[in-house]
Short mmCIF file of C-alpha atoms in Angstrom, two decimals:
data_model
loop_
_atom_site.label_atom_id
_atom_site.label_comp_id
_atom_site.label_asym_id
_atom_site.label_seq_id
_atom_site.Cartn_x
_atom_site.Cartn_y
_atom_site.Cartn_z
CA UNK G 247 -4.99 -12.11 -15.18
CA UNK G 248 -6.94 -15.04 -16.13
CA UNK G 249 -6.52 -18.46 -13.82
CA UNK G 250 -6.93 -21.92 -15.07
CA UNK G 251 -8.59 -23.97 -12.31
CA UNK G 252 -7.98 -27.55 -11.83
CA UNK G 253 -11.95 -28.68 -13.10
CA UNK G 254 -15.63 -27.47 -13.81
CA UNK G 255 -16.31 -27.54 -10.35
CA UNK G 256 -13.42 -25.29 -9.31
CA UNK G 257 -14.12 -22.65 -11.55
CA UNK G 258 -18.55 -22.48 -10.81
CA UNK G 259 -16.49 -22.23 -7.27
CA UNK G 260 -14.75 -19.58 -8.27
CA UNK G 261 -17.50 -17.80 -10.09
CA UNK G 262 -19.50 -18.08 -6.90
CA UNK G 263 -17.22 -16.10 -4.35
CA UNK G 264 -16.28 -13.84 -6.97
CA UNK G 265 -19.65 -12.75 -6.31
CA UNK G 266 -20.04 -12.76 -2.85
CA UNK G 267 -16.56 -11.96 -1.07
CA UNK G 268 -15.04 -8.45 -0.83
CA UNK G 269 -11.88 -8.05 -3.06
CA UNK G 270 -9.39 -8.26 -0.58
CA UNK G 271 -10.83 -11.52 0.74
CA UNK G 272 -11.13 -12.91 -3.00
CA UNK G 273 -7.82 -12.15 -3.89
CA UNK G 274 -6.29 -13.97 -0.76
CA UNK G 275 -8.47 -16.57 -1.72
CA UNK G 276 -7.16 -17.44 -4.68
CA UNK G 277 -3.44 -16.70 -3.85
CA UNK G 278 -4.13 -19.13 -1.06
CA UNK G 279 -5.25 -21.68 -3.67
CA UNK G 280 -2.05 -21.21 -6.14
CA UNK G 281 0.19 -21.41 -2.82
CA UNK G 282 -1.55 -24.58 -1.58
CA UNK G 283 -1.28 -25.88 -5.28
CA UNK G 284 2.46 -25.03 -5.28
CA UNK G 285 2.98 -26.92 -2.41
CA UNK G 286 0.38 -29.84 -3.18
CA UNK G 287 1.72 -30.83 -7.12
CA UNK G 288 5.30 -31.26 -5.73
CA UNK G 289 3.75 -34.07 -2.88
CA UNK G 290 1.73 -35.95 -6.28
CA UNK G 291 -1.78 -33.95 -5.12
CA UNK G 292 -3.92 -34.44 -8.55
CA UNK G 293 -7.39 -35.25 -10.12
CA UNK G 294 -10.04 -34.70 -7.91
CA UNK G 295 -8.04 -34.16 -5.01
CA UNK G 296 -6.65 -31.46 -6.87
CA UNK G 297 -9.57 -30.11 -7.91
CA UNK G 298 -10.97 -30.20 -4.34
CA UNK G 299 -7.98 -28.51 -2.95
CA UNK G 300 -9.09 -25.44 -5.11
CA UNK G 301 -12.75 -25.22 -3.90
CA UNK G 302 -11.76 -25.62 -0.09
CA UNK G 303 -9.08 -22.66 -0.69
CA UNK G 304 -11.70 -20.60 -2.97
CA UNK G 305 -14.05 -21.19 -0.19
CA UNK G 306 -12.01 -21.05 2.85
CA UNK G 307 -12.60 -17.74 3.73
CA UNK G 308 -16.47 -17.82 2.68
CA UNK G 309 -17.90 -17.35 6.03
CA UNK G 310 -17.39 -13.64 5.84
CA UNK G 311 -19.51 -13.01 3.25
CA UNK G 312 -22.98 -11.18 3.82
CA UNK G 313 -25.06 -14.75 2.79
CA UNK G 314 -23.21 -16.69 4.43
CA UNK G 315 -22.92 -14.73 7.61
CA UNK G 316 -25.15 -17.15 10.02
CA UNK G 317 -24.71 -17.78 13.83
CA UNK G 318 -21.26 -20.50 13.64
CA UNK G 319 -18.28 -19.45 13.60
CA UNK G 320 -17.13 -18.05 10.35
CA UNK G 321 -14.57 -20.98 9.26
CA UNK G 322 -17.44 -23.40 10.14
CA UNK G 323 -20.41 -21.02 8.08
CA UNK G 324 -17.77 -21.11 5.31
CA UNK G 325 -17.10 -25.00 5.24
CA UNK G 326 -21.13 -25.50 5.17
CA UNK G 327 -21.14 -23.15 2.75
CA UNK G 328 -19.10 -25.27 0.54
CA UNK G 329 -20.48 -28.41 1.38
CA UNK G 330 -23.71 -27.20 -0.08
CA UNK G 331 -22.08 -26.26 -2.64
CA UNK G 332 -20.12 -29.28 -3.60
CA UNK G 333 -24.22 -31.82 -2.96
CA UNK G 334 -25.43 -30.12 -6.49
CA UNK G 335 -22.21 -31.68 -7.96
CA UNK G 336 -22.69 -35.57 -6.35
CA UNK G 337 -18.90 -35.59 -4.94
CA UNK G 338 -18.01 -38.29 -2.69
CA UNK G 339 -18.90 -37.78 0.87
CA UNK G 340 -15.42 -38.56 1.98
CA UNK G 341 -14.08 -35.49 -0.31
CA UNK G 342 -16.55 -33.85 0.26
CA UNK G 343 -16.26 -34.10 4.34
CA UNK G 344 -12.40 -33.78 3.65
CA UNK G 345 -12.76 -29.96 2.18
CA UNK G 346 -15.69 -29.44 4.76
CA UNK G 347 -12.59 -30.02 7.45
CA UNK G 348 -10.16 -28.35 5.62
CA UNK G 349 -12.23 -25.11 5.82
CA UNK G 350 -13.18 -25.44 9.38
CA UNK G 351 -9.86 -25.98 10.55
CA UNK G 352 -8.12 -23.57 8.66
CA UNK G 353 -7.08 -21.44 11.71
CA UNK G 354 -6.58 -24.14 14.45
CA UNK G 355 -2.69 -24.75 14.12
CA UNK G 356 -1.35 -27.57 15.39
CA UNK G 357 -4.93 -29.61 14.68
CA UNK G 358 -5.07 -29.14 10.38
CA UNK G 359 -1.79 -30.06 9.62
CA UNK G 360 -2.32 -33.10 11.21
CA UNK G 361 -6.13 -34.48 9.62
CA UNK G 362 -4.90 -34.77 6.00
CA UNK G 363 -3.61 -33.61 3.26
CA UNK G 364 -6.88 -31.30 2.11
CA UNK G 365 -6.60 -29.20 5.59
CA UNK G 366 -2.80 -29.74 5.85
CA UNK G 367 -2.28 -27.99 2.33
CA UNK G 368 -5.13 -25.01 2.82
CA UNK G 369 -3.18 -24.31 6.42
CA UNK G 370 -0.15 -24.30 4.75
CA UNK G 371 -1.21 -21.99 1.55
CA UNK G 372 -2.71 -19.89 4.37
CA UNK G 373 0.25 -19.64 6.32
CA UNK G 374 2.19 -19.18 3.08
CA UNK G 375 0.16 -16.09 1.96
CA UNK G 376 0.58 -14.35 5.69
CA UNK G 377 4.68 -14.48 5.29
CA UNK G 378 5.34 -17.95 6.27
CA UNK G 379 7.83 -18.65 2.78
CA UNK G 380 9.69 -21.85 4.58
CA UNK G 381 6.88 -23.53 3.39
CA UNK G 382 6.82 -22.86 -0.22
CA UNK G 383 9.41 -25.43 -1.94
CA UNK G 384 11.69 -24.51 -4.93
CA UNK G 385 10.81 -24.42 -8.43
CA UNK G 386 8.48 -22.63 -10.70
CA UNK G 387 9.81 -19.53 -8.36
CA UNK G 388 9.00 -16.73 -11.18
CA UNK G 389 5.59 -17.86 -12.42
CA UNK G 390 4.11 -18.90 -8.95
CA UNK G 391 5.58 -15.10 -8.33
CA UNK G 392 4.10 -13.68 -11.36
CA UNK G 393 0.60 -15.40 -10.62
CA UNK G 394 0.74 -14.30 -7.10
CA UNK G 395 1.31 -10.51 -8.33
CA UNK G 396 -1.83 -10.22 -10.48
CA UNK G 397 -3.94 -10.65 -7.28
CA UNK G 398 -3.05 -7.69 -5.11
CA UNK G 399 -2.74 -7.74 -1.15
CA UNK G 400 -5.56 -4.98 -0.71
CA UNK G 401 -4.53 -4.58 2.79
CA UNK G 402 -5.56 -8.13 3.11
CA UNK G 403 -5.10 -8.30 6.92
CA UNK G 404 -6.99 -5.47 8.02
CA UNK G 405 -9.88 -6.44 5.31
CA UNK G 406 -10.29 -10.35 6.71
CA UNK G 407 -9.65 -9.25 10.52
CA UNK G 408 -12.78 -6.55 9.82
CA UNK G 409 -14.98 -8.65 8.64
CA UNK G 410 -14.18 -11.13 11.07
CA UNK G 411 -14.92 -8.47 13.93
CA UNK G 412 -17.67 -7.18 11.95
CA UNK G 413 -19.80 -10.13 12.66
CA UNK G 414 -18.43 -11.24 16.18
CA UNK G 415 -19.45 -7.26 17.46
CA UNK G 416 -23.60 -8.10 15.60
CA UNK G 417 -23.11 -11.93 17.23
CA UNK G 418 -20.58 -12.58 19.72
CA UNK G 419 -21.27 -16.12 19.51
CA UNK G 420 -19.67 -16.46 16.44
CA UNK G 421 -16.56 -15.35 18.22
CA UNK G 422 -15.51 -17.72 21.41
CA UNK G 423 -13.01 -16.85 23.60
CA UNK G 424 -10.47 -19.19 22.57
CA UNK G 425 -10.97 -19.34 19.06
CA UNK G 426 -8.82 -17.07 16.24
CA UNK G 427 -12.16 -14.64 16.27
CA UNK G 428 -12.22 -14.60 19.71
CA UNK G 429 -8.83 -13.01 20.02
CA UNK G 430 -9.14 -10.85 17.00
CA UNK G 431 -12.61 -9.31 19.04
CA UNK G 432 -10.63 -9.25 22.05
CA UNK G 433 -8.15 -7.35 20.73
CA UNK G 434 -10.47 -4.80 18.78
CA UNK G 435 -12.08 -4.50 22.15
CA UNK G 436 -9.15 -3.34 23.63
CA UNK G 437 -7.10 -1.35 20.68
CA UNK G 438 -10.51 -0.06 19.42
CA UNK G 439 -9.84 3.61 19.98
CA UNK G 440 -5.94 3.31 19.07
CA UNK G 441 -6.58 2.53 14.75
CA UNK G 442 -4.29 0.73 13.08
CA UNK G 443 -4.24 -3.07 12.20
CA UNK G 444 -5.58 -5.59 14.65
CA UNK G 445 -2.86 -6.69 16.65
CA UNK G 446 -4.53 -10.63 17.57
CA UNK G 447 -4.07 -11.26 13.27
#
């Protein structure tokens, strides 16, 4: 199904995981984006900030690709990832830094909802996608459904949590012990020999 994004700069974003994240990961990434848009159009989100909510969710989950697998943490590879990105496109440092947080923080609960609206919304369309529906408000119920369904799940939790683990077992820096990687490679550690989906996602 084809996707309008909110800009030029959202789709070259989009073109550019499309090339470098799995499926699975790609597909979340862009369901995270319509969620997160959902949510964001109904609070007056628009413009650039619109168009910047779009790149941070295309790229939120960027850090898991091959090229961008370096020795941070994956949410912090990804949101340097995108701030590279977004310097050949002269964006406003302030945006810019404000998707650059949005992506770092995307799985520290309790910490993005509260350091604006970029990282709020990306947590929430995050949060969304992983069965949290409280958050998605009324209206537009059977196209934000029908736009959702043309990007399948793809075992989307196993998929993110092994690439995640992937890198953390080649670099264990990249997973600290109190950080969401940490307790995903924690709990591979320990339910490594059991199968089945990592029980720390």
């Amino acid at each position: 199904m084809p996707i309008t994004f909110p800009g030029a700069v959202a789709d070259a974003a989009h073109a550019h995981v499309r090339e470098v994240l799995d499926p699975p990961i790609l597909h979340h990434s862009v369901r995270v984006w319509l969620l997160a848009d959902h949510i964001g159009r109904r609070e007056g989100v628009d413009g650039i900030e619109r168009e910047a909510l779009a790149v941070a969710c295309l790229f939120h989950d960027s850090g898991t690709a091959a090229v961008y697998d370096g020795p941070q943490r994956f949410e912090v590879e990804g949101a340097d990832a995108a701030r590279a990105f977004l310097t050949a496109y002269d964006w406003p440092e302030p945006l810019v830094r404000s998707v650059w947080e949005a992506i770092a923080l995307h799985t520290s609960p309790g910490i993005a909802e509260r350091m604006g609206t970029l990282p709020r919304l990306v947590r929430e369309g995050v949060l969304a996608d992983f069965g949290h529906t409280d958050l998605i408000p009324p209206g537009d119920e059977e196209a934000l459904a029908s736009a959702l369904a043309a990007f399948p799940r793809q075992d989307i939790e196993a998929a993110l949590s092994g690439a995640v683990v992937a890198q953390a077992l080649r670099n264990p820096e990249k997973a600290p012990p109190s950080s969401w990687p940490g307790g995903l490679l924690a709990a591979h550690r320990a339910e490594q020999d059991r199968g089945g989906a990592n029980p720390a996602f």
